mmCIF file of C-alpha atoms and ligand atoms in Angstrom:
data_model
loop_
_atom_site.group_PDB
_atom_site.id
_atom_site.type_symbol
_atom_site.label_atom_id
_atom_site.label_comp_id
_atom_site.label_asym_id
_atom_site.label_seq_id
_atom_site.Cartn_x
_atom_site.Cartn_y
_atom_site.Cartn_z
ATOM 1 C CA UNK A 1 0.000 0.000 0.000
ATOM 2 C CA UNK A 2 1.384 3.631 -0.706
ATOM 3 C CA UNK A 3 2.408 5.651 2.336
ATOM 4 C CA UNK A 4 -0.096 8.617 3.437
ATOM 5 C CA UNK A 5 0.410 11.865 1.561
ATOM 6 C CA UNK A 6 2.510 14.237 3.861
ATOM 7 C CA UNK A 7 0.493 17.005 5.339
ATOM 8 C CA UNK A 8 1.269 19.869 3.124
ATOM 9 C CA UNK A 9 -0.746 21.757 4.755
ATOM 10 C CA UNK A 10 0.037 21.083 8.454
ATOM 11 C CA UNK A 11 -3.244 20.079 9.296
ATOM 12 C CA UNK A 12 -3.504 17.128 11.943
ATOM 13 C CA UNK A 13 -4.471 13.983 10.179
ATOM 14 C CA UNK A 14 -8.008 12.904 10.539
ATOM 15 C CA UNK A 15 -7.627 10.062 12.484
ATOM 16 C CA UNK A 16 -5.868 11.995 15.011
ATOM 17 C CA UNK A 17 -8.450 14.611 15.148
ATOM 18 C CA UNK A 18 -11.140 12.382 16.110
ATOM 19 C CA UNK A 19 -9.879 10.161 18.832
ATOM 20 C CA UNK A 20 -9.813 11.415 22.083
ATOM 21 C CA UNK A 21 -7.566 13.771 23.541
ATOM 22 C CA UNK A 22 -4.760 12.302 25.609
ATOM 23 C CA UNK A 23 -2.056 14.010 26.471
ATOM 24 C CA UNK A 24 -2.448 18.161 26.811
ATOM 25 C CA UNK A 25 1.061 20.593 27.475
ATOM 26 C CA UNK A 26 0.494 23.518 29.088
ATOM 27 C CA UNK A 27 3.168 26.465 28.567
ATOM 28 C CA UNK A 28 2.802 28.807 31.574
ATOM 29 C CA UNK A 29 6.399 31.443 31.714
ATOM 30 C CA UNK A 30 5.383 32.374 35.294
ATOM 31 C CA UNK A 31 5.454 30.402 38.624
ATOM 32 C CA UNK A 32 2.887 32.777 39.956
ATOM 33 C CA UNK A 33 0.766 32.007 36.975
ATOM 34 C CA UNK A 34 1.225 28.037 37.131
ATOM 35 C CA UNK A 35 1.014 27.108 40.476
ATOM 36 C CA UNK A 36 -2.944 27.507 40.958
ATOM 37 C CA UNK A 37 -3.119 25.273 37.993
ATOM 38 C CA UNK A 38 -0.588 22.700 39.665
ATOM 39 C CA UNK A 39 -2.858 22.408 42.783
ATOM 40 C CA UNK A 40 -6.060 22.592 40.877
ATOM 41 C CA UNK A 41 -5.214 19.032 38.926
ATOM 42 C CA UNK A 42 -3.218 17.802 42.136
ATOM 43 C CA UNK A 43 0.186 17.408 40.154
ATOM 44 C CA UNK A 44 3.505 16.249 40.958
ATOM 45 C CA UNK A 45 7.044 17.828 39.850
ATOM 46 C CA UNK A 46 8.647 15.220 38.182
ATOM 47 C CA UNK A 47 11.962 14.631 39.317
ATOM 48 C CA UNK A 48 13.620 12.469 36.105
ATOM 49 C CA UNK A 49 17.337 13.979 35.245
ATOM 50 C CA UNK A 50 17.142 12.848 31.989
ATOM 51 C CA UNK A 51 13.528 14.666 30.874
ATOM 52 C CA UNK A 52 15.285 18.141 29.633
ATOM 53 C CA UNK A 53 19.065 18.600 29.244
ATOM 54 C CA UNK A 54 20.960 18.670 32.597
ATOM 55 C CA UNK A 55 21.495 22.394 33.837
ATOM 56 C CA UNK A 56 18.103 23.987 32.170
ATOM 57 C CA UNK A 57 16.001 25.271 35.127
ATOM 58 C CA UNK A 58 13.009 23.589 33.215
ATOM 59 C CA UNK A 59 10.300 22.187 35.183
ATOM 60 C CA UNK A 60 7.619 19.702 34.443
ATOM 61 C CA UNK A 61 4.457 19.157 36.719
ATOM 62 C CA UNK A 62 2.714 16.367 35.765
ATOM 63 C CA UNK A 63 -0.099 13.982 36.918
ATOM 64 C CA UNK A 64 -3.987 12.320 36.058
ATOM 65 C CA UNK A 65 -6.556 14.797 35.606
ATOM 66 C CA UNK A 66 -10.565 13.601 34.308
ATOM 67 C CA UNK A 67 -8.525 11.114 32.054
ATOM 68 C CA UNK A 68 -6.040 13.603 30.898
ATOM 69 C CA UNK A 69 -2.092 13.088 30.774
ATOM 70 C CA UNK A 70 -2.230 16.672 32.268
ATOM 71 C CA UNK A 71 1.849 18.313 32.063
ATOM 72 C CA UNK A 72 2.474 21.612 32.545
ATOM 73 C CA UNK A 73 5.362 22.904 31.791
ATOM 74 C CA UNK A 74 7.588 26.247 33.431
ATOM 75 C CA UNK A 75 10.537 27.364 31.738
ATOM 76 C CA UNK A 76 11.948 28.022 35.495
ATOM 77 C CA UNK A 77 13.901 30.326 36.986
ATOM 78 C CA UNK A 78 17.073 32.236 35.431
ATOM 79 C CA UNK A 79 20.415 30.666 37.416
ATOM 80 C CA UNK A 80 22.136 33.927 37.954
ATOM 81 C CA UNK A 81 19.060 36.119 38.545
ATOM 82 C CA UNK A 82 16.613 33.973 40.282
ATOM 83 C CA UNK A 83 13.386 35.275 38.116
ATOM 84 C CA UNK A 84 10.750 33.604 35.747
ATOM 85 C CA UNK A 85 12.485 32.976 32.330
ATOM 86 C CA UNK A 86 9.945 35.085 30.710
ATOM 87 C CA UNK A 87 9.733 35.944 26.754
ATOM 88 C CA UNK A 88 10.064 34.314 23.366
ATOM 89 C CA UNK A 89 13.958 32.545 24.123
ATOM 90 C CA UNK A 90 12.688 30.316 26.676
ATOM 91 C CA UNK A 91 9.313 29.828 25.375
ATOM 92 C CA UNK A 92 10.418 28.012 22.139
ATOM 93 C CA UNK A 93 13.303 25.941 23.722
ATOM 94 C CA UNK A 94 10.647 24.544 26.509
ATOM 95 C CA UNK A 95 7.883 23.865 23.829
ATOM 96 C CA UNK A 96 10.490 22.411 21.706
ATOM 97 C CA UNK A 97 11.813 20.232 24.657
ATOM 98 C CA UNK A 98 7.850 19.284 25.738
ATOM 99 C CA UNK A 99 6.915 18.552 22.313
ATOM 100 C CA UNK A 100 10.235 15.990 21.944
ATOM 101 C CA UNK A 101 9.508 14.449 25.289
ATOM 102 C CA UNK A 102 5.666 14.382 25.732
ATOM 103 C CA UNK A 103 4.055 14.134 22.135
ATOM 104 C CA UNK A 104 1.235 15.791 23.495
ATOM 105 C CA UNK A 105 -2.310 15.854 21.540
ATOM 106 C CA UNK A 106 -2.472 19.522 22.180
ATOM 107 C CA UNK A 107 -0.451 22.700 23.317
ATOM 108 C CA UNK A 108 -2.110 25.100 25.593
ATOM 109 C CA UNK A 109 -0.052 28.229 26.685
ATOM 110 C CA UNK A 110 -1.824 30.394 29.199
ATOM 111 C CA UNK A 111 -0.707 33.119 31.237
ATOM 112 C CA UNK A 112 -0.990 36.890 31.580
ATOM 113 C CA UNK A 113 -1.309 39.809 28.437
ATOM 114 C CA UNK A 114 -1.917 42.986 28.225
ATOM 115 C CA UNK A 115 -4.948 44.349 27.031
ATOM 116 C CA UNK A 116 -6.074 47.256 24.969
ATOM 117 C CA UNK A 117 -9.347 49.231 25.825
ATOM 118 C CA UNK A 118 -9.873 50.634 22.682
ATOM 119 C CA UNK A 119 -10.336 46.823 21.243
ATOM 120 C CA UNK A 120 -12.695 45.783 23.854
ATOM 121 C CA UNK A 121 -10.257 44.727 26.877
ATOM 122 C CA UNK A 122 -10.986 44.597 30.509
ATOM 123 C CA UNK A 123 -8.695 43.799 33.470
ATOM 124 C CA UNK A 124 -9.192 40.033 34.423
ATOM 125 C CA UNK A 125 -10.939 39.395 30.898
ATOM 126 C CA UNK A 126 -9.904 35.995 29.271
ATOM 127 C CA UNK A 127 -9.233 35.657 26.019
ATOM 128 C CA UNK A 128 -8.788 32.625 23.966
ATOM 129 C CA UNK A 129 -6.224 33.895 20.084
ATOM 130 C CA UNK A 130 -7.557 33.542 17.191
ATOM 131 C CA UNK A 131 -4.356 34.424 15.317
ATOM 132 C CA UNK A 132 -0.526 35.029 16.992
ATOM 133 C CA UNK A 133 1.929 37.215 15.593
ATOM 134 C CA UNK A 134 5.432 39.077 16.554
ATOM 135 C CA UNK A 135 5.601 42.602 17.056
ATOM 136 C CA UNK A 136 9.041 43.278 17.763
ATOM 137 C CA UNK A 137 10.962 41.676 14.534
ATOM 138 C CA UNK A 138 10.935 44.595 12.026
ATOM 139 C CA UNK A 139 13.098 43.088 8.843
ATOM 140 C CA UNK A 140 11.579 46.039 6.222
ATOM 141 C CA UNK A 141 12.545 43.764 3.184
ATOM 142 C CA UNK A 142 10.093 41.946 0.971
ATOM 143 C CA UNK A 143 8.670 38.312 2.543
ATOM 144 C CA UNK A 144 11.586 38.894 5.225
ATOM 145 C CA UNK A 145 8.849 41.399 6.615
ATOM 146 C CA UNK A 146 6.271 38.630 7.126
ATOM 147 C CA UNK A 147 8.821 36.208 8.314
ATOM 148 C CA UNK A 148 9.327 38.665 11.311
ATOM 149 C CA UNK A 149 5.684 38.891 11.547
ATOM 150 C CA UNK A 150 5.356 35.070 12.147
ATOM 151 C CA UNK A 151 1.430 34.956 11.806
ATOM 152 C CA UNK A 152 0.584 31.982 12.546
ATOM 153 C CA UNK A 153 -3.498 30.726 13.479
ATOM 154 C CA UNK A 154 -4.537 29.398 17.105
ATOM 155 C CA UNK A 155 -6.419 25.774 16.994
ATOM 156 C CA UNK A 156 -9.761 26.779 16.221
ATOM 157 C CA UNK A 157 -12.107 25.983 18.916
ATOM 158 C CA UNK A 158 -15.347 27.327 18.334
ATOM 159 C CA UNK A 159 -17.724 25.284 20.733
ATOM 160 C CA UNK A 160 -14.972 25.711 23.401
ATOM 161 C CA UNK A 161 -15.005 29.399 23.212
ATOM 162 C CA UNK A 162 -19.202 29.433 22.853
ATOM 163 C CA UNK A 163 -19.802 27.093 25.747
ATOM 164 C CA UNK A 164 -17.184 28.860 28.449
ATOM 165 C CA UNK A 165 -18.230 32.120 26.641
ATOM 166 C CA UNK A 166 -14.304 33.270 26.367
ATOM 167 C CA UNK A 167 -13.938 36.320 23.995
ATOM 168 C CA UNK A 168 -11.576 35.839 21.189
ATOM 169 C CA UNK A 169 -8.959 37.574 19.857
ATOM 170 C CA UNK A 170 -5.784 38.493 17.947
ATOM 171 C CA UNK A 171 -2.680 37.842 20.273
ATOM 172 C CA UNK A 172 0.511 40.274 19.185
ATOM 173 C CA UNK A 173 3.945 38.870 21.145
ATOM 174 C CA UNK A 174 7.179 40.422 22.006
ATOM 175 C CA UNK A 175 9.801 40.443 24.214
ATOM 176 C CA UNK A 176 9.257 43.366 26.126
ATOM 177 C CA UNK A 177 6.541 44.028 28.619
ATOM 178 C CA UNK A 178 6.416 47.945 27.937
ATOM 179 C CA UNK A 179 5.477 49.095 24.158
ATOM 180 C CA UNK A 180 7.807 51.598 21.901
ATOM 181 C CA UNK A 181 6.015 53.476 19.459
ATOM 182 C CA UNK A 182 7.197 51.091 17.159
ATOM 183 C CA UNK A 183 6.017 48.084 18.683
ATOM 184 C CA UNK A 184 2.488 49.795 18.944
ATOM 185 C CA UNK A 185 2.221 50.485 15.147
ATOM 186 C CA UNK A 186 3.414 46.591 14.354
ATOM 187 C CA UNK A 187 0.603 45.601 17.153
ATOM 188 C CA UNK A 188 -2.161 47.774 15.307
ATOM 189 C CA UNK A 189 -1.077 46.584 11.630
ATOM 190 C CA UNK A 190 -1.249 43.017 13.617
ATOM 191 C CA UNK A 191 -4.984 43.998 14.473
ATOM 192 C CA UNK A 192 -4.267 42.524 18.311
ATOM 193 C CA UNK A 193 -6.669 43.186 21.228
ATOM 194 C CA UNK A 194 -3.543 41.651 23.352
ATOM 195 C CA UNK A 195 -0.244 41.809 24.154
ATOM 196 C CA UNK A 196 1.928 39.009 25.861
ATOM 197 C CA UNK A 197 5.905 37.749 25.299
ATOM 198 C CA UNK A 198 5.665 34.322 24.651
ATOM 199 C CA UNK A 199 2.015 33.448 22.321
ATOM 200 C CA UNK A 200 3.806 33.404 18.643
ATOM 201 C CA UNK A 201 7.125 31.382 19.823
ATOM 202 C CA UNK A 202 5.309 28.897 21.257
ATOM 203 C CA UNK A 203 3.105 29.029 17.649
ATOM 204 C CA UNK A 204 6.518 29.097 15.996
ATOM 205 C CA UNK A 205 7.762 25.853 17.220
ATOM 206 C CA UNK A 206 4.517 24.335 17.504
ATOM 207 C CA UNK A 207 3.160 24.616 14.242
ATOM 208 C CA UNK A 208 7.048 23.400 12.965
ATOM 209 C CA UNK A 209 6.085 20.191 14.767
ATOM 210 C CA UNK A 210 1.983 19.876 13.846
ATOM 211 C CA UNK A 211 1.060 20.224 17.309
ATOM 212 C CA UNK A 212 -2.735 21.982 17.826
ATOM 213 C CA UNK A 213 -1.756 25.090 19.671
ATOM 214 C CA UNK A 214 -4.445 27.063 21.492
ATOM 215 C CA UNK A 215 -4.021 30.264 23.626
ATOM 216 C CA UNK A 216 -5.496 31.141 26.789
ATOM 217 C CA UNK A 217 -4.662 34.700 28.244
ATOM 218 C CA UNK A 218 -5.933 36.867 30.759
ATOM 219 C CA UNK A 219 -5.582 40.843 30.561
ATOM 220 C CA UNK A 220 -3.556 42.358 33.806
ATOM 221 C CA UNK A 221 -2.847 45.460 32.386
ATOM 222 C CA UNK A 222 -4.390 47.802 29.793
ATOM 223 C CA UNK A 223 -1.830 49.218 27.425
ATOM 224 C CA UNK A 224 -3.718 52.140 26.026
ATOM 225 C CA UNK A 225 -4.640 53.401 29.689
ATOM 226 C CA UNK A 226 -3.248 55.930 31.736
ATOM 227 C CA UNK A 227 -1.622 53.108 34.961
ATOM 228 C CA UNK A 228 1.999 52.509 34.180
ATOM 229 C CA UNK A 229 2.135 48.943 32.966
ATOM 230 C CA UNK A 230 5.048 47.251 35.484
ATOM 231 C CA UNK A 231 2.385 48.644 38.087
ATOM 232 C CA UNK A 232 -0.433 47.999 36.570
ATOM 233 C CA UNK A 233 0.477 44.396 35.781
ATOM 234 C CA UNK A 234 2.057 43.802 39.265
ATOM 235 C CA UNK A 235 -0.633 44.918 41.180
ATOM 236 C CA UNK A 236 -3.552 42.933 38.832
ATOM 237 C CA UNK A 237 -1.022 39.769 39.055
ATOM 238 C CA UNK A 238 -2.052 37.610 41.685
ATOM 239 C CA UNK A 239 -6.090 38.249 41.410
ATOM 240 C CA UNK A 240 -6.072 38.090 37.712
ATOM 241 C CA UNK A 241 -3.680 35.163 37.970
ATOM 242 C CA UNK A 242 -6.394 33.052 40.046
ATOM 243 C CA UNK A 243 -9.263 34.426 37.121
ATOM 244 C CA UNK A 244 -6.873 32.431 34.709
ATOM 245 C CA UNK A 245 -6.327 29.622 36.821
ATOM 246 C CA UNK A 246 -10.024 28.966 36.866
ATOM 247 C CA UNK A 247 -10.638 29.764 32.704
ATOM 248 C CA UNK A 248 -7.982 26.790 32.271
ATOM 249 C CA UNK A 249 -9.595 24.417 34.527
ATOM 250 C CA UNK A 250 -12.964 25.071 32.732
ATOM 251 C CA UNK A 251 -10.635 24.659 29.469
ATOM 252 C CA UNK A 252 -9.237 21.469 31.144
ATOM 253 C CA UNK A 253 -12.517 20.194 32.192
ATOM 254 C CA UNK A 254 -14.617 20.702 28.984
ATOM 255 C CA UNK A 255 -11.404 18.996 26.851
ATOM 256 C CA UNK A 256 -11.870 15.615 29.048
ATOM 257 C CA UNK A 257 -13.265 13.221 26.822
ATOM 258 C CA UNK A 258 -13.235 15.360 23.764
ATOM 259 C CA UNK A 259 -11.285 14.915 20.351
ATOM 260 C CA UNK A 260 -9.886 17.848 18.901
ATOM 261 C CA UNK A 261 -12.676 17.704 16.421
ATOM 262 C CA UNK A 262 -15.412 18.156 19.133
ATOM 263 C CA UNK A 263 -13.601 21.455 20.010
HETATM 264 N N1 LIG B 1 1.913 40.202 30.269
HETATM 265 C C1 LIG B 1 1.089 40.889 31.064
HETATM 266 N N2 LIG B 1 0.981 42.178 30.658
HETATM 267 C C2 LIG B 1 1.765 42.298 29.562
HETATM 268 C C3 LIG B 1 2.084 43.370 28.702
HETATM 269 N N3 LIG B 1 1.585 44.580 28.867
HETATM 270 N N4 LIG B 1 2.932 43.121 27.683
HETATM 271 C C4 LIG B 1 3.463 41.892 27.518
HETATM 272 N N5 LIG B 1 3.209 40.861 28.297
HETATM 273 C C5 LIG B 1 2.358 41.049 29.312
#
């Protein structure tokens, strides 16, 4: 019999798509942002030397959850400074790493964005992307232009989004948490109601691999407001940080027993 035709296209192959969901990655950058999750589905850290590469500060929590192989997965801390490996470096190496060791079904990275007002945004609103993009890679060349742009789609999930009633939206990433003037022109021609520094890496690697990639962020800041964002974000962090904590357990919980084409 003749092999499969590859998938040109990068779709998941149908048989894939309609067998239930088994084994779901979760890409959270912050410890304050994954440790509700980690007691909410009762994991474990696992404590294997050989799962990443000796010396990365990566961690895996891991465990059962409604029939779920639930991992979620923290880039860790930085060795010499002791805070969250945040941003688009770490984001790709640990989805990279997960995807290698895990083979999950489905990617879902979750954590904290910033939010514009003039698009709709609210502190503490959830959003599930639609479409992910870099704002920060300006290469003003023809097609090395869109390369920097990186748009890539999120894993469409329309009865997900219509049953938990998230809003949906464009994601815009980069690598810093304020905006230049710059950045804010690339995030309007990106059309984003939200802001974050890790969404399109993760897309990036993902979608090299054919892994379903969805995005789950909550706003802790709004960009286009008067509050300074470092502030802003720090003091919405914790409160807005439980908000998302709950979104992804109803995201968790409606998944269970699914197939990606029930999504
Ligand atoms: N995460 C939370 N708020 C953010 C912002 N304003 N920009 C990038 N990432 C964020």
């Amino acid at each position: 019999m003749a092999p499969p035709p590859p998938n040109e296209d990068n779709s998941i192959s149908s048989n894939d798509e309609h067998r239930p969901i088994s084994t779901i990655v979760i890409i959270i950058a912050m410890q304050t942002e994954a440790l509700p999750l980690v007691n909410a589905f009762q994991l474990t850290e696992d404590t294997n030397p050989l799962l990443f590469p000796k010396g990365t500060p990566w961690v895996r929590y891991h465990g059962s959850y409604k029939a779920l192989n639930v991992n979620i997965i923290w880039p860790g801390k930085d060795a010499v400074l002791g805070v969250d490996s945040v941003g688009t470096v770490s984001a790709s190496l640990v989805t990279y790493a997960a995807i290698q060791a895990l083979k999950p079904d489905l990617i879902i990275n979750t954590g904290t964005a910033g939010g514009f007002k003039a698009k709709g945004a609210a502190i503490g609103d959830v959003y599930v992307a639609s479409e992910v993009a870099f704002h920060d890679r300006r290469i003003p060349i023809p097609v090395f232009d869109l390369y920097g742009v990186g748009l890539r789609k999120g894993f469409s999930t329309p009865n997900l989004v219509k049953e938990l009633d998230f809003k949906v939206g464009k994601l815009s990433t980069g690598d810093s948490l304020d905006m230049t003037p710059q950045d804010e022109a690339s995030i309007l021609a990106n059309d984003a109601v939200i802001k974050d520094m890790e969404g399109a890496a993760v897309a990036y690697v993902s979608h090299l691999l054919n892994v379903p990639t969805m995005f789950v962020k909550a706003v802790t800041d709004i960009v286009d407001g008067d509050k300074p964002t470092s502030e802003e974000f720090l003091q919405n962090l914790s409160a807005v940080t439980i908000a998302l904590g709950k979104a992804v357990t109803q995201v968790v919980d409606y998944i269970s027993g699914k197939s990606l084409s029930d999504l």
